[in-house]
XYZ file of C-alpha atoms in Angstrom:
544
model
C -17.325 -14.301 -21.236
C -14.415 -12.552 -22.929
C -12.532 -10.269 -20.551
C -13.162 -6.544 -20.895
C -10.428 -3.945 -20.394
C -10.395 -0.410 -18.997
C -7.227 1.610 -19.557
C -6.702 4.588 -17.243
C -4.323 7.380 -18.238
C -3.492 10.681 -16.578
C -2.913 14.172 -17.884
C -1.681 17.668 -16.968
C 0.124 16.763 -13.701
C 1.040 13.666 -11.711
C -0.493 12.658 -8.364
C -4.045 13.296 -9.568
C -5.281 10.043 -8.069
C -5.362 7.611 -10.995
C -4.723 4.768 -8.567
C -7.621 5.749 -6.310
C -9.821 6.246 -9.378
C -8.932 2.759 -10.620
C -9.523 1.241 -7.190
C -12.824 3.085 -6.753
C -14.094 2.032 -10.160
C -13.096 -1.521 -9.301
C -15.152 -1.280 -6.104
C -18.191 -0.008 -8.028
C -17.988 -2.813 -10.590
C -17.527 -5.462 -7.902
C -20.639 -4.106 -6.170
C -22.493 -4.720 -9.439
C -21.519 -8.401 -9.464
C -18.593 -7.972 -11.880
C -15.375 -9.865 -11.087
C -12.488 -7.424 -11.405
C -8.752 -7.069 -10.938
C -6.420 -4.120 -11.472
C -2.970 -3.859 -13.043
C -0.395 -1.063 -12.758
C 1.988 -0.311 -15.630
C 4.933 1.716 -14.292
C 7.157 3.508 -16.837
C 10.329 3.622 -14.721
C 13.352 1.459 -15.600
C 13.668 -0.222 -12.209
C 12.593 -3.859 -12.373
C 10.507 -3.209 -9.257
C 10.429 -0.612 -6.455
C 12.097 -2.991 -3.993
C 15.466 -1.228 -4.017
C 14.080 2.308 -4.212
C 14.213 4.776 -1.326
C 10.690 5.337 0.084
C 11.163 9.079 -0.423
C 11.504 8.316 -4.145
C 8.539 6.028 -4.496
C 6.674 5.667 -1.223
C 5.918 2.329 0.353
C 6.847 -0.969 -1.277
C 3.714 -3.120 -1.219
C 4.279 -6.885 -0.957
C 1.821 -9.357 -2.479
C 0.931 -12.883 -1.345
C 3.185 -14.402 -4.018
C 6.166 -12.307 -2.908
C 6.256 -9.497 -5.466
C 7.575 -6.091 -4.380
C 5.213 -3.676 -6.078
C 3.927 -0.138 -6.422
C 1.967 1.221 -3.446
C -1.118 1.592 -5.674
C -1.541 -2.190 -5.488
C -2.224 -1.678 -1.791
C -5.059 0.691 -2.688
C -6.383 -1.846 -5.192
C -6.458 -4.603 -2.570
C -8.032 -2.405 0.095
C -10.794 -1.147 -2.210
C -11.783 -4.298 -4.106
C -10.680 -6.855 -1.475
C -8.958 -9.031 -4.085
C -5.343 -10.144 -3.658
C -2.958 -8.824 -6.269
C 0.016 -10.809 -7.568
C 3.244 -10.544 -9.505
C 1.439 -10.036 -12.814
C -0.487 -7.034 -11.473
C 2.559 -4.734 -11.584
C 4.627 -4.286 -14.742
C 7.552 -1.896 -15.137
C 9.602 -0.808 -18.106
C 12.509 -2.584 -16.426
C 10.672 -5.923 -16.389
C 9.621 -5.517 -20.034
C 13.068 -4.634 -21.369
C 14.717 -7.295 -19.196
C 12.505 -9.972 -20.757
C 12.997 -8.778 -24.343
C 16.767 -8.391 -23.997
C 17.030 -11.827 -22.321
C 15.241 -13.367 -25.287
C 17.489 -11.508 -27.715
C 20.615 -12.797 -25.907
C 19.270 -16.354 -26.133
C 18.749 -15.931 -29.857
C 14.982 -16.295 -29.655
C 14.474 -13.641 -32.325
C 16.646 -15.530 -34.854
C 18.903 -12.577 -35.587
C 16.104 -10.080 -36.190
C 16.375 -6.401 -35.346
C 14.780 -5.720 -31.954
C 12.658 -2.567 -31.824
C 10.302 -0.771 -29.474
C 7.538 -1.513 -31.969
C 6.678 -4.353 -32.194
C 8.866 -6.204 -29.637
C 8.507 -3.990 -26.581
C 4.843 -3.212 -27.245
C 4.109 -6.911 -27.843
C 5.680 -7.786 -24.490
C 3.547 -5.138 -22.782
C 0.410 -6.542 -24.392
C 1.389 -10.061 -23.330
C 1.789 -8.811 -19.746
C -1.677 -7.241 -19.866
C -3.203 -10.521 -21.031
C -1.254 -12.515 -18.434
C -3.299 -11.044 -15.574
C -6.298 -13.221 -16.425
C -4.450 -16.422 -17.316
C -4.652 -18.077 -13.891
C -7.837 -16.398 -12.637
C -10.600 -15.399 -15.007
C -11.996 -11.902 -14.499
C -14.861 -10.104 -16.214
C -12.995 -6.787 -16.208
C -9.308 -5.897 -15.996
C -8.586 -2.288 -15.101
C -5.149 -1.211 -16.227
C -3.594 1.994 -14.872
C -0.725 3.514 -16.849
C 1.661 5.370 -14.550
C 3.022 8.814 -15.310
C 1.422 11.554 -17.373
C 0.539 11.742 -21.058
C 3.459 13.477 -22.760
C 6.144 11.716 -20.717
C 8.723 10.089 -22.996
C 8.936 6.954 -20.878
C 5.160 6.340 -21.103
C 5.032 6.249 -24.892
C 5.628 2.480 -25.374
C 2.799 1.715 -22.930
C 0.423 4.124 -24.638
C 1.273 2.672 -28.040
C 0.676 -0.806 -26.633
C -2.806 0.033 -25.343
C -3.625 1.751 -28.637
C -2.808 -1.484 -30.438
C -4.559 -3.553 -27.785
C -7.895 -1.844 -28.299
C -7.690 -2.461 -32.011
C -7.011 -6.155 -31.384
C -9.779 -6.836 -28.840
C -12.394 -4.505 -30.341
C -14.079 -1.345 -29.075
C -16.858 -3.258 -27.286
C -14.236 -4.966 -25.133
C -12.042 -1.993 -24.259
C -12.506 1.612 -23.149
C -10.112 4.449 -22.337
C -10.597 6.588 -19.220
C -8.549 9.755 -18.835
C -7.993 11.470 -15.465
C -7.149 15.136 -15.824
C -6.930 18.376 -13.844
C -9.345 21.309 -13.909
C -7.335 24.056 -12.156
C -8.968 26.968 -10.358
C -7.373 30.398 -10.820
C -7.700 32.506 -7.681
C -6.883 35.694 -9.595
C -9.856 35.350 -11.954
C -12.036 33.136 -9.714
C -12.722 30.570 -12.413
C -11.981 27.003 -13.443
C -9.958 26.457 -16.611
C -10.540 23.599 -19.042
C -7.675 24.404 -21.420
C -5.157 22.065 -19.677
C -7.648 19.214 -20.082
C -8.192 20.068 -23.744
C -4.432 20.021 -24.382
C -4.012 16.776 -22.479
C -6.690 15.068 -24.561
C -5.148 16.589 -27.717
C -1.817 14.990 -26.773
C -3.550 11.678 -26.202
C -5.228 11.889 -29.617
C -1.886 12.575 -31.290
C -0.785 9.172 -29.973
C -3.930 7.639 -31.464
C -6.027 7.253 -28.311
C -9.454 8.847 -27.942
C -10.736 8.835 -24.350
C -14.244 7.488 -23.830
C -14.563 8.877 -20.291
C -12.903 11.904 -18.690
C -12.570 12.195 -14.909
C -12.192 15.873 -13.968
C -10.114 16.322 -10.824
C -10.648 19.671 -9.166
C -10.522 21.506 -5.870
C -14.298 22.094 -5.865
C -17.148 20.523 -7.873
C -17.212 21.630 -11.521
C -20.404 22.961 -13.093
C -22.556 21.313 -15.728
C -21.544 24.135 -18.085
C -17.862 23.207 -17.746
C -18.639 19.540 -18.313
C -20.516 20.407 -21.498
C -17.574 22.491 -22.687
C -15.164 19.612 -22.092
C -17.564 17.251 -23.858
C -17.641 19.514 -26.918
C -13.919 20.214 -27.201
C -12.727 16.704 -26.285
C -15.355 14.774 -28.286
C -16.671 12.838 -25.290
C -20.333 12.187 -24.444
C -21.738 14.627 -21.884
C -22.618 11.816 -19.496
C -19.016 10.569 -19.697
C -17.486 13.778 -18.291
C -17.369 12.955 -14.591
C -16.403 15.394 -11.852
C -14.209 14.314 -8.957
C -13.591 17.167 -6.533
C -11.344 16.832 -3.495
C -12.932 14.848 -0.659
C -11.943 14.687 3.019
C -11.781 10.896 3.096
C -10.114 8.577 0.606
C -12.940 6.055 0.895
C -15.499 8.698 -0.163
C -14.362 8.436 -3.779
C -16.385 5.329 -4.814
C -19.542 6.946 -3.409
C -18.846 10.224 -5.255
C -18.312 8.386 -8.543
C -21.387 6.214 -8.004
C -23.585 9.293 -7.550
C -22.480 10.471 -10.985
C -23.210 7.095 -12.549
C -19.665 6.132 -13.565
C -20.413 2.434 -13.126
C -23.548 2.734 -15.308
C -21.513 4.424 -18.050
C -18.823 1.724 -17.965
C -21.376 -1.109 -18.016
C -23.081 0.469 -21.030
C -19.888 1.126 -22.975
C -18.578 -2.410 -22.367
C -21.969 -4.046 -22.989
C -21.859 -5.761 -19.595
C -24.952 -7.162 -17.859
C -26.606 -4.610 -15.594
C -27.064 -5.681 -11.984
C -28.126 -3.546 -9.044
C -25.188 -2.250 -7.042
C -24.756 -2.777 -3.313
C -22.506 -0.310 -1.478
C -24.322 -0.128 1.847
C -21.495 -1.790 3.786
C -18.996 0.619 2.234
C -21.215 3.644 2.930
C -21.658 2.541 6.546
C -17.874 2.250 6.932
C -17.386 5.783 5.572
C -20.030 7.174 7.937
C -18.302 5.547 10.912
C -15.010 7.054 9.808
C -16.622 10.499 9.626
C -18.442 10.265 12.959
C -16.178 8.675 15.577
C -17.031 8.583 19.279
C -13.493 9.300 20.440
C -9.989 10.067 19.229
C -6.641 8.443 20.029
C -3.150 9.607 19.136
C -0.802 7.007 17.691
C 2.904 7.761 17.274
C 4.752 6.288 14.305
C 8.484 6.429 14.967
C 10.451 5.866 11.771
C 13.122 7.238 9.453
C 10.888 8.215 6.510
C 8.357 10.269 8.469
C 8.532 13.304 6.139
C 6.495 11.354 3.549
C 3.289 9.698 4.777
C 3.193 7.469 1.675
C 6.264 5.682 3.071
C 3.946 4.044 5.618
C 0.638 4.227 3.743
C -0.515 0.656 4.486
C 0.165 1.146 8.206
C -1.697 4.453 8.164
C -4.709 2.887 6.459
C -4.662 -0.226 8.675
C -4.777 2.002 11.773
C -7.766 3.842 10.297
C -9.484 0.500 9.643
C -8.944 -0.530 13.234
C -10.362 2.805 14.334
C -13.543 2.342 12.289
C -14.254 -0.960 14.046
C -14.138 0.778 17.437
C -15.730 4.106 16.359
C -12.407 5.783 17.039
C -10.561 8.436 15.061
C -6.852 7.730 14.808
C -4.711 10.864 14.873
C -1.153 10.177 13.759
C 1.966 11.712 15.223
C 4.991 11.090 13.008
C 8.280 11.162 14.922
C 11.708 11.088 13.298
C 13.588 8.241 15.002
C 16.959 9.871 14.448
C 15.929 12.976 16.385
C 15.023 10.876 19.440
C 18.662 9.841 19.801
C 19.675 13.320 21.003
C 16.655 14.112 23.203
C 17.338 13.335 26.844
C 13.763 13.428 28.190
C 11.200 11.613 26.020
C 8.227 12.312 28.291
C 7.191 15.574 26.537
C 7.368 13.779 23.172
C 5.077 10.915 24.217
C 2.901 12.744 26.762
C -0.114 12.885 24.433
C 0.500 9.485 22.811
C -1.915 6.593 23.416
C -0.053 4.015 21.321
C 3.313 3.542 19.594
C 4.109 1.884 16.255
C 7.641 1.090 15.093
C 7.420 0.270 11.358
C 9.739 -1.703 9.102
C 12.815 -0.234 7.477
C 16.441 -0.779 6.535
C 19.784 0.691 7.589
C 21.282 1.784 10.900
C 20.110 5.388 10.801
C 17.589 6.057 13.579
C 17.855 2.585 15.153
C 18.890 3.861 18.573
C 15.972 6.307 18.538
C 13.553 3.466 17.826
C 15.048 1.394 20.647
C 14.694 4.324 23.070
C 11.051 4.806 22.046
C 10.314 1.111 22.610
C 11.900 1.219 26.058
C 9.774 4.234 26.948
C 6.614 2.418 25.805
C 7.547 -0.740 27.708
C 8.373 1.041 30.945
C 5.359 3.396 30.779
C 2.702 0.871 29.742
C 2.015 2.527 26.363
C 0.443 0.048 23.898
C 3.166 -0.969 21.447
C 3.056 -2.585 17.997
C 6.331 -3.434 16.247
C 6.429 -4.408 12.578
C 9.354 -6.265 10.964
C 12.345 -4.104 11.966
C 10.098 -2.925 14.797
C 10.065 -6.454 16.180
C 13.831 -6.747 15.842
C 14.296 -3.459 17.711
C 11.957 -4.688 20.456
C 14.084 -7.814 20.909
C 17.277 -5.729 21.008
C 15.783 -3.361 23.597
C 14.600 -6.257 25.783
C 17.945 -8.032 25.547
C 19.873 -4.894 26.529
C 17.681 -3.522 29.286
C 15.937 -6.554 30.770
C 18.346 -9.426 30.041
C 21.339 -7.128 30.706
C 23.142 -8.146 27.510
C 25.224 -5.006 27.186
C 25.668 -3.984 23.548
C 23.133 -6.505 22.231
C 22.297 -5.662 18.631
C 21.455 -6.907 15.175
C 24.298 -8.290 13.087
C 22.950 -6.034 10.331
C 23.983 -2.912 12.261
C 26.866 -4.207 14.390
C 28.562 -7.313 12.944
C 30.956 -7.379 15.932
C 28.325 -7.316 18.684
C 28.849 -9.792 21.521
C 25.115 -10.545 21.558
C 23.716 -10.772 17.988
C 20.126 -11.351 19.120
C 19.073 -10.572 15.538
C 21.061 -12.319 12.807
C 20.925 -12.831 9.057
C 18.844 -15.764 7.854
C 20.935 -18.760 6.817
C 19.405 -18.773 3.331
C 20.393 -15.105 2.859
C 24.109 -15.423 3.618
C 25.248 -16.216 0.070
C 22.963 -13.712 -1.655
C 24.625 -10.597 -3.097
C 21.893 -9.107 -5.323
C 19.544 -6.807 -3.398
C 16.518 -6.796 -5.693
C 13.778 -9.364 -5.073
C 15.988 -11.634 -2.948
C 14.596 -11.149 0.576
C 12.205 -13.514 2.305
C 9.112 -12.259 0.497
C 5.418 -13.089 0.446
C 3.130 -15.264 2.543
C 4.522 -17.735 5.089
C 2.818 -19.783 7.780
C 2.872 -18.908 11.474
C 1.789 -21.282 14.248
C 0.264 -19.418 17.186
C 0.900 -20.350 20.803
C -2.272 -20.798 22.828
C -3.126 -18.568 25.798
C -1.321 -15.575 24.285
C -2.441 -12.133 23.184
C -1.731 -13.198 19.613
C -4.115 -16.161 19.896
C -6.760 -13.993 21.522
C -6.585 -11.549 18.604
C -6.557 -14.036 15.701
C -8.769 -16.694 17.361
C -7.071 -19.423 15.278
C -4.031 -21.671 15.710
C -2.333 -21.025 12.359
C -2.160 -18.035 10.001
C -0.322 -16.861 6.901
C 1.143 -13.354 6.682
C 3.367 -11.465 4.261
C 7.079 -10.926 4.861
C 9.906 -8.711 3.633
C 13.171 -9.231 5.518
C 16.659 -10.791 5.558
C 17.328 -10.835 9.309
C 15.577 -12.785 12.047
C 15.447 -13.539 15.753
C 18.563 -15.520 16.720
C 17.325 -18.782 18.273
C 20.618 -19.128 20.176
C 19.258 -16.572 22.655
C 15.808 -18.113 23.116
C 16.423 -19.395 26.639
C 17.820 -16.140 28.029
C 15.147 -13.945 26.442
C 12.123 -16.113 27.214
C 13.460 -16.735 30.706
C 13.313 -12.974 31.314
C 9.644 -12.850 30.338
C 9.380 -12.183 26.580
C 7.014 -14.717 25.000
C 7.618 -16.103 21.505
C 3.952 -16.416 20.578
C 4.256 -17.050 16.836
C 6.643 -19.490 15.129
C 7.093 -20.468 11.493
C 6.753 -24.280 11.695
C 8.835 -25.104 8.607
C 11.958 -23.123 9.527
C 11.453 -22.594 13.274
C 11.663 -18.834 12.793
C 10.266 -16.494 15.432
C 7.406 -14.550 13.890
C 5.874 -12.783 16.913
C 7.023 -11.696 20.360
C 4.880 -10.293 23.151
C 5.175 -9.207 26.776
C 2.353 -10.571 28.974
C 3.233 -8.310 31.912
C 2.478 -5.255 29.752
C -1.066 -3.992 28.941
C -0.466 -4.487 25.173
C 3.032 -5.160 23.833
C 3.305 -7.181 20.610
C 5.685 -7.195 17.646
C 5.682 -9.182 14.399
C 8.402 -10.132 11.945
C 5.762 -10.044 9.219
C 3.748 -7.121 7.827
C 0.080 -7.455 8.874
C -0.704 -4.012 7.447
C -0.702 -5.425 3.914
C -3.809 -7.552 4.582
C -6.017 -5.011 6.333
C -9.202 -3.864 4.595
C -11.517 -0.929 5.464
C -14.528 -3.228 5.860
C -12.420 -6.049 7.339
C -9.757 -4.588 9.654
C -6.732 -6.701 10.484
C -7.127 -8.174 13.991
C -3.747 -6.888 15.185
C -4.511 -3.298 14.223
C -8.055 -3.558 15.569
C -6.704 -4.870 18.874
C -3.973 -2.247 19.015
C -6.360 0.679 18.437
C -8.696 -0.708 21.130
C -5.758 -0.899 23.540
C -4.876 2.714 22.742
C -8.492 3.738 23.355
C -8.503 1.840 26.676
C -5.344 3.668 27.726
C -6.955 6.984 26.852
C -9.959 6.151 29.059
C -7.632 5.238 31.925
C -5.740 8.516 31.515
C -8.987 10.513 31.481
C -10.283 8.675 34.561
C -7.007 9.293 36.364
C -7.099 12.986 35.460
C -10.679 13.329 36.746
C -9.753 11.526 39.963
C -7.079 14.120 40.620
């Protein structure tokens, strides 16, 4: 069967939830027996988000094949449970880089290079490339930004041409737009949506489906008005009001028949949908038996999207144990000047130290880890979090005064964390770290083995520095167990402390592989440990 395409655009304002809409639609189609993948077209000039500050762009999501991508790819994977790859994220930077490289090689035989057709042709080639290695029935393609943005125009022109090339039966346009509510007049307004669609039509694109984002559900009367003024079928004007849970969105869209509309417009075979597992997961999330508080100590805590995969993975682990996970974001830098940490962590049942870069806040993270280790608080370190755990253990248990990472203190007497040998000659920062899936051999009779229940795994990485094997004897002799090792390069992947109720840290990023209906074992185990600590604290309080 020829692949079908769904292009998703956004209007009026950004952050309307195009990514969640794309992911939710993908989930609905997969439930109907349709094989689906999702692609993100990002208009910014960066080649990828790998060198961008998380406050600029949020989390950098890493795929199995080592691509640093937009955080929306994380939503795609979590909703449709299909691994994304390098071809699933395309930026203006990638497109122009490729075209200019070809021009410099002389591939265009001296021709004038223009946005149309050269840039638009490259964009179309990138859209087609998604299904070259794996065949999919439907490819959902989300165009970043908002209609009217200058930088989005080449992408919009490309999808206009694309529809003409593949035919209307093989391609539909879905437009996500805002229906604002005016408190002064107590009414919803459709005019912004009308203008957004008008702008889209000026470019030559007529939406087939309009998703109306709003604070509260919009009335049938408003939908009919939008249908009339935007020339869209009444059934294809779909309301999407704010919901308390992210994973509610597929169920909301299913109730309005979005999947039926898409199947009809694309002439796809109709199969009965099956979302019972998803609905059960959402119900568990809404009706937990207990609540635990997890602290995330990092340097980008002012923006939750900086740690979105960790946040979602913790929620997934909570669902498995009927536990609500309340998050307490703590700025690591602020911990450096607070003498007594007990009031900060008094209500905390578990501590996560996430990945990151740069020296700012490192000492605060190390202090938090020491507090968790000495006070039996369940601890999970991720990437830099593992490196900080090793530094803390070396300083305070092995008595290596001034032990540090060579990244932060090149002159340290005890560089327990050092740069990887393969990284020493690399100067470019973009796309040059140890990225993607690598093997890890698990030591038997460890917490890690108990959680995974297998001897070998593959997890995704994003780092330049590693555990320094020169200090293995001193550190393991003091009680820290190296429970996961990369067999090819003898790199330490996981450390744990068996004398602690639950103390484990990974060089890799397990959060990238967690799914709402299939929680990652490390996050599931961590949330259970936090819940166990809560029960112990409650029992102790009652005993007093």
